Coordinates of C-alpha atoms in Angstrom, one line a residue:
Chain B
X1 CA 4.6 -215.7 60.3
X2 CA 3.2 -213.1 62.4
X3 CA 5.0 -211.9 65.3
X4 CA 2.0 -211.5 67.5
X5 CA 1.9 -213.1 71.0
X6 CA -0.2 -215.8 72.3
X7 CA -1.5 -214.1 75.5
X8 CA -1.3 -210.8 77.2
X9 CA 1.9 -211.3 78.9
X10 CA 2.3 -214.9 79.3
X11 CA 5.4 -217.0 78.3
X12 CA 4.6 -218.7 75.0
X13 CA 4.6 -216.6 71.8
X14 CA 2.5 -218.3 69.2
X15 CA 1.5 -216.5 66.0
X16 CA -1.7 -216.8 63.9
X17 CA -0.9 -218.7 60.6
X18 CA -0.6 -216.4 57.5
X19 CA -2.4 -218.5 55.0
X20 CA -5.3 -216.1 53.4
X21 CA -5.4 -214.6 50.2
X22 CA -7.7 -211.8 48.7
X23 CA -10.6 -214.4 47.9
X24 CA -10.7 -215.2 51.5
X25 CA -10.9 -211.6 52.5
X26 CA -13.8 -211.2 50.0
X27 CA -15.4 -214.1 51.4
X28 CA -15.3 -212.9 55.0
X29 CA -16.4 -209.4 54.0
X30 CA -19.2 -210.4 51.6
X31 CA -20.0 -213.4 53.3
X32 CA -21.1 -211.5 56.6
X33 CA -23.1 -209.1 54.5
X34 CA -24.8 -210.9 51.9
X35 CA -27.5 -212.3 54.0
X36 CA -28.9 -208.7 54.1
X37 CA -29.9 -208.8 50.5
X38 CA -31.8 -212.0 51.1
X39 CA -33.8 -210.3 54.3
X40 CA -33.4 -207.3 56.2
X41 CA -32.9 -204.6 53.5
X42 CA -36.6 -204.6 52.7
X43 CA -37.5 -203.2 56.1
X44 CA -36.3 -200.0 54.5
X45 CA -39.2 -200.2 52.0
X46 CA -41.7 -200.2 54.8
X47 CA -40.0 -197.1 56.1
X48 CA -39.9 -194.9 52.9
X49 CA -41.4 -196.9 50.1
X50 CA -39.6 -198.5 47.0
X51 CA -37.9 -195.6 45.9
X52 CA -36.9 -194.6 49.4
X53 CA -35.2 -197.9 49.7
X54 CA -33.3 -197.4 46.5
X55 CA -32.3 -194.1 47.6
X56 CA -31.0 -195.6 50.9
X57 CA -29.3 -198.3 48.9
X58 CA -27.4 -195.7 47.1
X59 CA -26.7 -193.3 50.0
X60 CA -25.6 -196.1 52.2
X61 CA -23.5 -197.4 49.6
X62 CA -21.8 -194.2 49.5
X63 CA -21.2 -194.5 53.1
X64 CA -19.7 -198.0 52.8
X65 CA -17.4 -196.8 49.9
X66 CA -15.9 -194.3 52.2
X67 CA -15.6 -197.1 54.8
X68 CA -14.2 -199.3 52.5
X69 CA -11.5 -196.8 51.0
X70 CA -10.6 -195.5 54.6
X71 CA -10.2 -199.1 56.1
X72 CA -8.2 -200.2 53.1
X73 CA -5.5 -197.5 53.6
X74 CA -5.4 -198.0 57.4
X75 CA -5.6 -201.6 57.5
X76 CA -2.9 -202.3 54.8
X77 CA -0.6 -200.3 57.2
X78 CA -1.9 -201.6 60.6
X79 CA -1.9 -205.4 59.8
X80 CA -3.0 -207.0 63.0
X81 CA -5.9 -208.9 64.4
X82 CA -8.5 -206.7 65.9
X83 CA -9.0 -204.6 62.7
X84 CA -10.4 -201.1 63.7
X85 CA -9.6 -201.9 67.4
X86 CA -5.9 -202.1 66.7
X87 CA -6.2 -199.1 64.4
X88 CA -7.9 -197.1 67.2
X89 CA -5.2 -198.4 69.7
X90 CA -2.3 -196.9 67.7
X91 CA -4.2 -193.6 66.4
X92 CA -6.6 -192.4 68.9
X93 CA -6.1 -194.2 72.3
X94 CA -6.9 -196.8 74.6
X95 CA -10.5 -195.7 75.7
X96 CA -11.5 -195.4 72.0
X97 CA -9.8 -198.7 71.2
X98 CA -11.7 -200.3 74.0
X99 CA -15.0 -198.9 72.8
X100 CA -14.3 -199.9 69.1
X101 CA -13.4 -203.5 70.3
X102 CA -16.9 -203.6 72.0
X103 CA -18.6 -202.2 68.9
X104 CA -17.0 -205.0 66.9
X105 CA -17.8 -207.9 69.3
X106 CA -21.4 -206.6 70.0
X107 CA -22.1 -206.0 66.2
X108 CA -21.0 -209.3 65.1
X109 CA -22.3 -211.6 67.9
X110 CA -25.6 -209.9 67.6
X111 CA -25.6 -210.4 63.9
X112 CA -24.6 -213.9 64.4
X113 CA -27.6 -214.6 66.7
X114 CA -29.9 -213.0 64.1
X115 CA -28.4 -215.3 61.4
X116 CA -28.7 -218.5 63.4
X117 CA -32.4 -217.5 64.0
X118 CA -32.8 -217.4 60.4
X119 CA -31.3 -220.7 59.8
X120 CA -33.9 -222.1 62.4
X121 CA -36.8 -220.4 61.0
X122 CA -35.9 -221.6 57.4
X123 CA -35.7 -225.2 58.8
X124 CA -39.0 -224.9 60.5
X125 CA -40.5 -223.6 57.2
X126 CA -39.3 -226.4 55.3
X127 CA -40.5 -228.9 57.8
X128 CA -44.0 -227.2 57.7
X129 CA -43.9 -227.4 53.8
X130 CA -43.2 -231.0 54.0
X131 CA -45.8 -232.1 56.5
X132 CA -43.9 -231.6 59.8
X133 CA -45.7 -228.6 61.2
X134 CA -44.6 -227.1 64.8
X135 CA -40.9 -228.2 64.4
X136 CA -39.0 -226.4 67.1
X137 CA -36.2 -224.2 65.4
X138 CA -34.3 -223.8 68.6
X139 CA -32.0 -226.9 68.4
X140 CA -31.1 -225.9 64.9
X141 CA -30.1 -222.4 66.2
X142 CA -27.8 -223.9 68.6
X143 CA -26.5 -226.5 66.3
X144 CA -25.6 -223.9 63.7
X145 CA -23.8 -221.8 66.1
X146 CA -22.0 -224.8 67.6
X147 CA -21.0 -226.3 64.3
X148 CA -19.7 -223.0 62.8
X149 CA -17.8 -222.4 66.1
X150 CA -16.0 -225.9 65.8
X151 CA -15.2 -224.9 62.3
X152 CA -13.6 -221.5 63.3
X153 CA -11.9 -223.4 66.3
X154 CA -10.2 -225.8 63.8
X155 CA -8.6 -223.2 61.6
X156 CA -9.2 -220.0 59.6
X157 CA -8.2 -221.4 56.1
X158 CA -11.0 -224.0 56.0
X159 CA -13.5 -221.7 57.8
X160 CA -13.1 -218.9 55.1
X161 CA -12.7 -221.4 52.2
X162 CA -16.0 -222.6 53.2
X163 CA -17.3 -219.1 53.4
X164 CA -16.0 -218.4 50.0
X165 CA -18.0 -221.4 48.4
X166 CA -21.2 -220.7 49.9
X167 CA -21.0 -217.0 49.6
X168 CA -20.3 -217.3 45.9
X169 CA -23.4 -219.6 45.5
X170 CA -25.6 -217.2 47.4
X171 CA -24.3 -214.4 45.0
X172 CA -24.9 -216.4 41.9
X173 CA -28.4 -217.3 43.3
X174 CA -29.1 -213.4 43.1
X175 CA -27.9 -213.3 39.5
X176 CA -30.0 -216.3 38.7
X177 CA -33.1 -214.8 40.3
X178 CA -32.3 -211.6 37.9
X179 CA -31.9 -213.6 34.9
X180 CA -35.0 -215.7 35.8
X181 CA -37.3 -212.3 36.1
X182 CA -36.7 -211.8 32.2
X183 CA -35.4 -208.2 32.8
X184 CA -35.1 -207.6 29.0
X185 CA -38.9 -207.7 28.7
X186 CA -40.3 -205.2 31.3
X187 CA -44.1 -205.9 32.0
X188 CA -43.7 -209.5 31.3
X189 CA -42.7 -210.8 34.8
X190 CA -41.5 -207.5 36.3
X191 CA -44.1 -204.9 36.7
X192 CA -42.4 -201.9 37.8
X193 CA -44.7 -199.4 36.1
X194 CA -47.6 -200.8 38.1
X195 CA -45.8 -201.4 41.5
X196 CA -43.7 -198.4 42.0
X197 CA -45.5 -195.8 43.9
X198 CA -44.6 -192.1 45.0
X199 CA -42.8 -191.8 48.2
X200 CA -45.6 -192.9 50.8
X201 CA -44.0 -190.8 53.5
X202 CA -42.3 -188.1 51.6
X203 CA -38.4 -187.4 52.3
X204 CA -38.8 -188.0 55.9
X205 CA -39.5 -191.5 55.0
X206 CA -36.4 -191.7 52.8
X207 CA -34.3 -190.6 55.8
X208 CA -35.9 -193.2 58.0
X209 CA -35.2 -195.8 55.4
X210 CA -31.4 -195.2 55.9
X211 CA -31.5 -197.2 58.9
X212 CA -32.5 -200.5 57.3
X213 CA -30.5 -199.4 54.2
X214 CA -27.4 -200.4 56.4
X215 CA -28.4 -204.0 55.8
X216 CA -27.2 -203.9 52.3
X217 CA -23.7 -203.6 53.5
X218 CA -23.5 -204.1 57.3
X219 CA -20.1 -206.0 58.2
X220 CA -18.2 -205.4 55.1
X221 CA -15.4 -203.6 57.3
X222 CA -15.0 -207.1 58.8
X223 CA -12.4 -207.9 56.2
X224 CA -9.9 -206.1 58.6
X225 CA -10.1 -208.7 61.1
X226 CA -8.2 -210.9 58.7
X227 CA -5.2 -208.6 58.4
X228 CA -3.0 -210.7 60.8
X229 CA -3.6 -214.0 58.8
X230 CA -3.3 -212.7 55.2
X231 CA -0.1 -213.6 53.3
X232 CA 0.1 -209.9 52.2
X233 CA -1.9 -207.3 54.0
X234 CA -1.0 -204.6 51.5
X235 CA -2.6 -206.4 48.7
X236 CA -5.1 -208.8 50.0
X237 CA -7.0 -206.5 52.2
X238 CA -7.5 -203.6 49.6
X239 CA -8.4 -206.2 46.9
X240 CA -10.7 -208.0 48.9
X241 CA -12.6 -205.1 50.5
X242 CA -13.0 -203.1 47.5
X243 CA -14.0 -206.2 45.4
X244 CA -16.4 -207.0 48.2
X245 CA -18.0 -203.6 48.2
X246 CA -18.5 -203.7 44.4
X247 CA -20.0 -207.1 44.6
X248 CA -22.6 -205.9 47.3
X249 CA -23.6 -202.8 45.1
X250 CA -24.3 -205.0 42.3
X251 CA -26.2 -207.4 44.5
X252 CA -27.9 -204.7 46.2
X253 CA -29.1 -203.0 43.0
X254 CA -30.4 -206.4 41.5
X255 CA -32.2 -207.3 44.7
X256 CA -34.0 -204.1 44.8
X257 CA -34.9 -204.2 41.0
X258 CA -36.2 -207.7 41.2
X259 CA -38.1 -207.4 44.3
X260 CA -39.9 -204.2 43.6
X261 CA -40.8 -205.3 40.2
X262 CA -42.7 -208.3 41.7
X263 CA -44.2 -207.3 45.2
X264 CA -46.5 -204.5 46.4
X265 CA -44.1 -202.3 48.5
X266 CA -46.3 -202.7 51.6
X267 CA -45.9 -206.6 51.4
X268 CA -42.2 -206.2 50.6
X269 CA -41.5 -203.9 53.5
X270 CA -42.4 -206.6 56.1
X271 CA -41.5 -209.9 54.2
X272 CA -39.2 -212.3 56.2
X273 CA -37.6 -213.9 53.0
X274 CA -38.3 -211.4 50.2
X275 CA -36.0 -213.1 47.5
X276 CA -37.4 -216.5 48.2
X277 CA -40.9 -214.9 47.9
X278 CA -39.8 -213.3 44.6
X279 CA -38.9 -216.8 43.2
X280 CA -42.2 -218.2 44.4
X281 CA -44.1 -215.5 42.5
X282 CA -42.0 -216.3 39.2
X283 CA -43.2 -219.7 39.9
X284 CA -40.1 -221.7 38.8
X285 CA -39.6 -224.4 41.0
X286 CA -36.0 -224.8 40.3
X287 CA -35.4 -221.0 40.9
X288 CA -37.2 -221.5 44.2
X289 CA -35.0 -224.4 45.4
X290 CA -31.9 -222.1 44.4
X291 CA -33.0 -219.1 46.3
X292 CA -34.0 -221.4 49.3
X293 CA -30.6 -222.8 49.3
X294 CA -29.0 -219.2 48.6
X295 CA -30.7 -217.9 51.6
X296 CA -29.7 -220.7 53.8
X297 CA -26.1 -220.4 52.7
X298 CA -26.1 -216.7 53.0
X299 CA -27.2 -216.9 56.7
X300 CA -24.7 -219.6 57.5
X301 CA -21.8 -217.5 55.6
X302 CA -22.7 -214.7 57.8
X303 CA -22.8 -216.3 61.0
X304 CA -19.5 -218.0 60.1
X305 CA -17.8 -214.6 59.3
X306 CA -19.3 -213.0 62.5
X307 CA -17.7 -215.8 64.8
X308 CA -14.4 -215.3 63.0
X309 CA -14.6 -211.4 63.5
X310 CA -16.0 -211.2 67.1
X311 CA -13.7 -214.0 68.3
X312 CA -10.6 -211.9 66.9
X313 CA -11.9 -208.7 68.2
X314 CA -12.4 -210.2 71.7
X315 CA -9.1 -212.1 71.6
X316 CA -7.3 -208.8 70.8
X317 CA -8.9 -207.2 73.6
X318 CA -7.7 -210.0 76.0
X319 CA -4.1 -209.9 74.6
X320 CA -3.9 -206.1 75.4
X321 CA -5.5 -206.6 79.0
X322 CA -8.6 -204.4 77.9
X323 CA -10.5 -207.5 78.8
X324 CA -9.3 -210.6 80.9
X325 CA -6.1 -211.8 79.7
X326 CA -7.3 -215.5 79.6
X327 CA -9.0 -214.6 76.4
X328 CA -5.9 -213.7 74.7
X329 CA -4.7 -217.1 73.9
X330 CA -4.0 -218.8 70.4
X331 CA -4.5 -222.5 70.2
X332 CA -1.0 -224.1 69.9
X333 CA -1.9 -226.5 67.0
X334 CA -4.8 -224.8 65.1
X335 CA -3.6 -221.2 65.7
X336 CA -6.8 -219.8 66.4
X337 CA -8.1 -217.6 69.2
X338 CA -9.9 -220.7 70.5
X339 CA -11.0 -219.3 74.2
X340 CA -12.5 -216.3 72.5
X341 CA -14.5 -218.5 70.1
X342 CA -15.8 -221.0 72.8
X343 CA -16.6 -218.0 75.2
X344 CA -18.7 -216.3 72.5
X345 CA -21.0 -219.4 71.8
X346 CA -23.3 -219.3 74.8
X347 CA -23.4 -215.5 74.4
X348 CA -24.6 -215.7 70.8
X349 CA -27.2 -218.4 71.8
X350 CA -28.5 -216.5 74.7
X351 CA -29.0 -213.4 72.4
X352 CA -30.9 -215.5 69.9
X353 CA -33.2 -216.6 72.6
X354 CA -34.0 -213.3 74.3
X355 CA -36.9 -212.9 72.0
X356 CA -35.7 -209.4 71.5
X357 CA -34.8 -209.6 67.7
X358 CA -35.7 -206.1 67.1
X359 CA -33.3 -204.7 69.9
X360 CA -30.7 -207.1 69.0
X361 CA -30.5 -206.0 65.5
X362 CA -30.8 -202.3 66.4
X363 CA -28.0 -203.0 68.9
X364 CA -25.7 -204.5 66.0
X365 CA -26.6 -201.6 63.5
X366 CA -25.9 -199.2 65.9
X367 CA -22.6 -200.7 67.1
X368 CA -21.5 -200.7 63.5
X369 CA -22.6 -197.2 63.1
X370 CA -20.5 -195.9 65.9
X371 CA -17.6 -197.8 64.4
X372 CA -18.0 -195.9 61.2
X373 CA -18.2 -192.7 63.1
X374 CA -14.8 -193.5 64.7
X375 CA -13.3 -194.2 61.3
X376 CA -13.7 -190.7 60.3
X377 CA -11.9 -189.2 63.3
X378 CA -9.3 -192.0 62.8
X379 CA -8.6 -191.2 59.2
X380 CA -8.1 -187.5 59.8
X381 CA -5.7 -188.2 62.7
X382 CA -3.9 -191.0 60.8
X383 CA -3.1 -188.6 57.8
X384 CA -2.2 -185.7 60.3
X385 CA 0.1 -187.7 62.7
X386 CA 1.8 -189.8 59.9
X387 CA 1.7 -188.0 56.7
X388 CA 2.0 -189.8 53.5
X389 CA 6.0 -189.4 53.3
X390 CA 6.5 -190.5 56.9
X391 CA 5.2 -194.2 56.8
X392 CA 4.8 -196.5 53.9
X393 CA 1.1 -197.6 53.1
X394 CA -0.1 -200.7 51.2
X395 CA -2.8 -198.6 49.7
X396 CA -3.5 -194.9 49.7
X397 CA -7.0 -193.9 49.2
X398 CA -7.8 -190.9 47.0
X399 CA -9.6 -187.5 47.6
X400 CA -8.6 -187.3 51.4
X401 CA -10.3 -185.7 53.4
X402 CA -13.6 -185.8 51.5
X403 CA -14.3 -189.4 52.2
X404 CA -13.7 -188.7 56.0
X405 CA -16.0 -185.7 56.0
X406 CA -18.6 -187.6 53.7
X407 CA -18.6 -190.4 56.2
X408 CA -19.2 -188.4 59.3
X409 CA -21.9 -186.4 57.6
X410 CA -23.8 -189.6 56.5
X411 CA -23.4 -191.2 59.8
X412 CA -25.0 -188.2 61.4
X413 CA -27.9 -188.7 59.2
X414 CA -28.4 -192.4 59.9
X415 CA -28.3 -191.6 63.8
X416 CA -31.1 -189.3 63.1
X417 CA -32.9 -192.3 61.0
X418 CA -32.2 -194.5 64.0
X419 CA -33.8 -191.9 66.2
X420 CA -36.9 -191.8 64.0
X421 CA -37.6 -195.6 64.3
X422 CA -35.9 -196.7 67.5
X423 CA -35.2 -193.8 69.8
X424 CA -35.4 -195.5 73.0
X425 CA -33.2 -198.2 71.9
X426 CA -30.7 -195.7 70.6
X427 CA -30.3 -193.9 74.0
X428 CA -30.4 -197.3 75.8
X429 CA -27.6 -198.5 73.6
X430 CA -25.7 -195.2 74.2
X431 CA -26.1 -195.5 77.8
X432 CA -24.4 -199.0 77.5
X433 CA -21.4 -197.6 76.0
X434 CA -21.1 -194.7 78.2
X435 CA -21.4 -196.9 81.4
X436 CA -18.8 -199.4 79.8
X437 CA -16.3 -196.5 79.1
X438 CA -16.4 -195.3 82.7
X439 CA -15.9 -198.6 83.9
X440 CA -13.0 -198.9 81.6
X441 CA -11.3 -195.8 82.9
X442 CA -12.1 -196.4 86.6
X443 CA -11.4 -200.2 86.6
X444 CA -9.9 -201.9 83.6
X445 CA -7.2 -199.4 82.6
X446 CA -5.2 -200.1 85.7
X447 CA -4.3 -203.7 84.2
X448 CA -3.3 -202.2 81.0
X449 CA 0.5 -201.9 80.4
X450 CA 0.8 -198.4 78.7
X451 CA 3.9 -198.9 76.4
X452 CA 2.5 -202.2 75.1
X453 CA -0.4 -200.3 73.3
X454 CA 1.8 -199.1 70.5
X455 CA 3.4 -202.0 68.6
X456 CA 3.8 -200.6 65.2
X457 CA 7.3 -199.9 63.9
X458 CA 6.3 -196.3 63.2
X459 CA 8.1 -193.1 64.3
X460 CA 6.8 -190.9 67.0
X461 CA 3.5 -189.5 65.9
X462 CA 3.4 -185.7 65.1
X463 CA 2.1 -183.6 68.0
X464 CA 2.7 -186.1 70.8
Chain U
X1 CA 10.3 -191.6 83.3
X2 CA 9.3 -194.7 85.0
X3 CA 7.3 -197.1 83.2
X4 CA 3.8 -197.7 84.6
X5 CA 3.6 -201.3 86.2
X6 CA 0.2 -202.7 85.6
X7 CA -1.8 -204.5 88.3
X8 CA -2.1 -208.4 87.9
X9 CA -5.6 -209.8 87.9
X10 CA -6.6 -212.7 89.4
X11 CA -8.9 -215.3 87.8
X12 CA -11.9 -214.2 90.0
X13 CA -11.5 -210.7 89.0
X14 CA -11.4 -211.6 85.2
X15 CA -14.5 -213.8 85.5
X16 CA -16.4 -210.9 87.4
X17 CA -15.3 -208.3 84.7
X18 CA -16.4 -210.6 81.8
X19 CA -19.8 -211.0 83.7
X20 CA -20.2 -207.4 84.4
X21 CA -20.0 -206.5 80.6
X22 CA -22.5 -209.2 79.8
X23 CA -24.7 -207.9 82.4
X24 CA -24.5 -204.5 81.1
X25 CA -25.5 -205.7 77.5
X26 CA -28.4 -207.4 78.8
X27 CA -29.7 -204.4 80.8
X28 CA -29.4 -202.2 77.7
X29 CA -31.3 -204.8 75.7
X30 CA -34.2 -204.9 78.0
X31 CA -34.4 -201.2 79.0
X32 CA -36.5 -200.2 75.8
X33 CA -39.0 -202.8 76.9
X34 CA -39.9 -200.7 79.8
X35 CA -40.0 -197.5 78.0
X36 CA -42.8 -196.5 75.6
X37 CA -43.0 -198.4 72.4
X38 CA -40.5 -197.0 69.8
X39 CA -42.4 -197.1 66.6
X40 CA -46.1 -196.1 66.8
X41 CA -48.5 -197.1 64.4
X42 CA -50.6 -194.3 62.9
X43 CA -53.7 -196.4 62.3
X44 CA -53.3 -199.6 64.4
X45 CA -56.9 -200.7 64.2
X46 CA -58.5 -201.9 61.0
X47 CA -61.8 -200.1 60.7
X48 CA -65.0 -202.0 61.0
X49 CA -65.9 -201.1 57.3
X50 CA -66.2 -203.8 54.7
X51 CA -62.9 -204.2 53.0
X52 CA -62.6 -204.7 49.3
X53 CA -59.4 -204.2 47.0
X54 CA -61.1 -201.1 45.8
X55 CA -61.3 -199.5 49.3
X56 CA -57.6 -200.4 49.8
X57 CA -56.8 -198.3 46.7
X58 CA -55.1 -201.2 45.0
X59 CA -54.6 -201.5 41.4
X60 CA -55.6 -204.8 39.5
X61 CA -51.9 -205.7 39.1
X62 CA -51.1 -205.0 42.8
X63 CA -54.1 -207.1 43.6
X64 CA -52.8 -209.9 41.3
X65 CA -49.4 -209.8 43.1
X66 CA -51.0 -210.0 46.4
X67 CA -53.1 -213.0 45.5
X68 CA -50.1 -214.8 44.1
X69 CA -48.4 -214.3 47.5
X70 CA -51.4 -216.0 49.1
X71 CA -53.1 -212.8 50.6
X72 CA -56.9 -211.9 50.4
X73 CA -58.1 -208.4 50.8
X74 CA -58.5 -208.9 54.7
X75 CA -55.0 -210.2 55.3
X76 CA -53.6 -207.7 52.8
X77 CA -55.6 -204.7 54.5
X78 CA -53.7 -205.4 58.0
X79 CA -50.4 -204.7 56.1
X80 CA -51.4 -201.7 53.9
X81 CA -53.3 -200.0 56.9
X82 CA -50.2 -200.4 59.2
X83 CA -48.4 -197.2 58.8
X84 CA -45.5 -195.4 60.5
X85 CA -45.8 -192.1 62.5
X86 CA -42.6 -189.9 62.0
X87 CA -43.7 -187.2 64.5
X88 CA -40.5 -185.7 66.0
X89 CA -40.3 -184.8 69.7
X90 CA -37.9 -182.1 69.5
X91 CA -36.8 -182.3 73.4
X92 CA -36.0 -186.0 72.7
X93 CA -34.3 -185.2 69.5
X94 CA -32.1 -182.6 71.3
X95 CA -31.2 -185.0 74.2
X96 CA -30.3 -187.8 72.0
X97 CA -28.1 -185.4 69.8
X98 CA -26.3 -184.4 72.9
X99 CA -25.7 -187.6 74.2
X100 CA -24.0 -189.0 71.3
X101 CA -22.0 -186.0 70.8
X102 CA -21.1 -185.9 74.5
X103 CA -20.2 -189.5 74.3
X104 CA -17.7 -188.9 71.5
X105 CA -16.2 -185.9 73.3
X106 CA -15.6 -187.8 76.3
X107 CA -14.3 -190.7 74.6
X108 CA -11.9 -188.8 72.5
X109 CA -10.8 -186.5 75.4
X110 CA -9.9 -189.3 77.7
X111 CA -8.3 -191.3 75.0
X112 CA -6.1 -188.4 74.1
X113 CA -4.9 -188.2 77.8
X114 CA -4.1 -191.9 77.8
X115 CA -2.5 -191.8 74.4
X116 CA 0.1 -189.4 75.7
X117 CA 0.9 -191.9 78.3
X118 CA 1.4 -194.7 75.8
X119 CA 3.5 -192.4 73.5
X120 CA 5.6 -191.2 76.5
X121 CA 6.3 -194.8 77.6
X122 CA 7.0 -196.1 74.1
X123 CA 9.2 -193.0 72.7
X124 CA 10.1 -191.3 76.1
X125 CA 9.0 -188.1 77.3
X126 CA 8.0 -185.3 74.8
X127 CA 10.6 -182.9 76.0
X128 CA 13.3 -185.6 76.0
X129 CA 12.3 -186.3 72.4
X130 CA 12.6 -182.6 71.4
X131 CA 16.0 -182.4 72.9
X132 CA 17.2 -185.4 71.1
X133 CA 16.1 -183.9 67.8
X134 CA 17.7 -180.6 68.7
X135 CA 21.0 -182.3 69.5
X136 CA 20.7 -184.2 66.1
X137 CA 20.3 -180.8 64.3

C-alpha cells in the first residue's frame, strides 16, 4: 500500500490501492491515444500531403520515443500519483510543478471532451443511417462522460480492465482492416501507385503536418499517472509505456498505409472517420461493423483514460495545496480521487459544448507539447542532481543526454508547426499559462507548505 | 531556520480560486475568435467555370475512389480547391518565439528560487549541510 495521504493536511491517511499490472499501464497509455489513429492523425495529410503525414508519423514517433524513455526512467523512480507533476515538484520546483499539473489537467480534460463529442457524432451517424435523422448527439456526450466518471469513481482496477479489453479490440480492428485490404496484392485494393502524390506544399507542409502528427501518440505519457497504483512501479511503468509506444508505432504505420492506399489525399485530409471510410471503400460489411465498433471503443477508451489521468493530476495538486485542498481527498471505500473526478465532469461537458472544437484540440495538443518541453529540462536536471550511483532507478534509459536534446529540438519544431496553423491560438494559450503562473506566484504559493513538497526518500540534491 | 507556516484557506477562497482558473481557460479559448482567422485559405472561392474531373487534374483511379466515397466532381472540387497558405509573418514569428522562451525562462527561474526554499526546509540550510559534511570528514 502506498503511504500517500488522503487530503492536503487533513487527519485521515488513506492510500490508493496498488492493484495494477503492466497490462493496465499499457491499456491506460494506448487507450488514451489509439483514438488518434481512428481520427485526427489524417489532418496532417491535409497540411502536408500523404508523404508529409508519413514523415510526421515517424518524426513525431521519435519525439514520443524520447518521451517514453525519459518518462520511464523518472517515473520508475518517482512512483506517485500526478506523474510528471510530481516529478517537476521534486526536480525543478513548485511553479514548474503547478504548470505541469495544469498541462496535464487541460490536455486530458479537453481530449476527453473531444472524445465524447466523437461518441455523440457516431451515435447520430448510426441513427441517421437507420432512419432516425436529426438525432441530438448532446445527451450521448453527457451520458458518455457521466458513465465513465462513475466507472472511475468506483475503482481504478475495473476502470483500466475495461480499458484493456476495449483498447485491445480497437487495436485488433486496425489489424483486421490491414488484413482486409489485401496488402500482399498491391493494386488490387490498395492503390498507392495511383494515389500517392508529391509533397503538395513542399517541405513547409511537412513541418506543418507535425502538429497533427502528434495525434498518432498524444497522451502515451499518461501511463505515469498510474505510478501510485501499480504493484511494481519499477517494472510495470517501463514495460507498459515502452510496450505502448511500440504498439502505437505499429498502429500508426498500418493506419497510414491502408488509408493512403484507398483515399485521395485531399479527401483523407478532412475525413471525420478515415478508418471507417477505408472499410466502406473496401466494401466488406463485417469489416465496416468491426471498424465502427473499433472507432467507438477507441473514443470511449480515450475518454476513460483521460478522466483517470486528469483527476489524478488535479487530486495531486489539491493534496499539495497548489489548488484548493478540498480536491485532495481519496474515497474511503473505493480509494479513488473522487472529488477531483466529480469536479471535472461538468468542465469536460462544458468544453464539449463550447462549439470551439478546433481551439479545444489545439489547447490539448499544446498543453501536451509544453509538458514534453518540460521533460527535456527535467531529465537533464535529474541526472545532474542525482547521478546514477546516488539513487536506485527502476529503469535507466540509454544514450543520455541525446534523447533529452532530441526531444527539446523536436518540440521547438512542433511549436513552429503550430504557429503555421494556429498562431493566434498558440499565443492565447501561452497567455493563459503566463497569467496562471503569475497568479500562482502572487496568490496560491502562500498556501503551500514548503518542506512537504519533497517526499521522496532521496539524499539532498547536488548544487542545493 | 524557521519553517514556513502556510496560511489556511477558507472554503470561499477555495471556490474562488477554482473558478478563477476556469475563467482563465474560457477566456483563452475564446480569444482566438476575436483575432484574425488563423488558417487562411488560398483559394476559398470555387471559380464559376465548369468543373469536370479533368479540370480538377484528377486521375481515373482517384476519380473512382472519390465516387466510391459518394462524391461527384462538384463536391470534390470544394475539397480539392481548399488549400492552405503558409506565408510566414516574421514579426509574429519572433514575438511568438520570445513569448515561449520568456515563459520557460520565467518559470524555471522562479521555480529554482522556490525549490531552494523547499530543500532548505526539508534538508536544512545549505551552509548547515556543508558544515555537517565537513564535520563528518
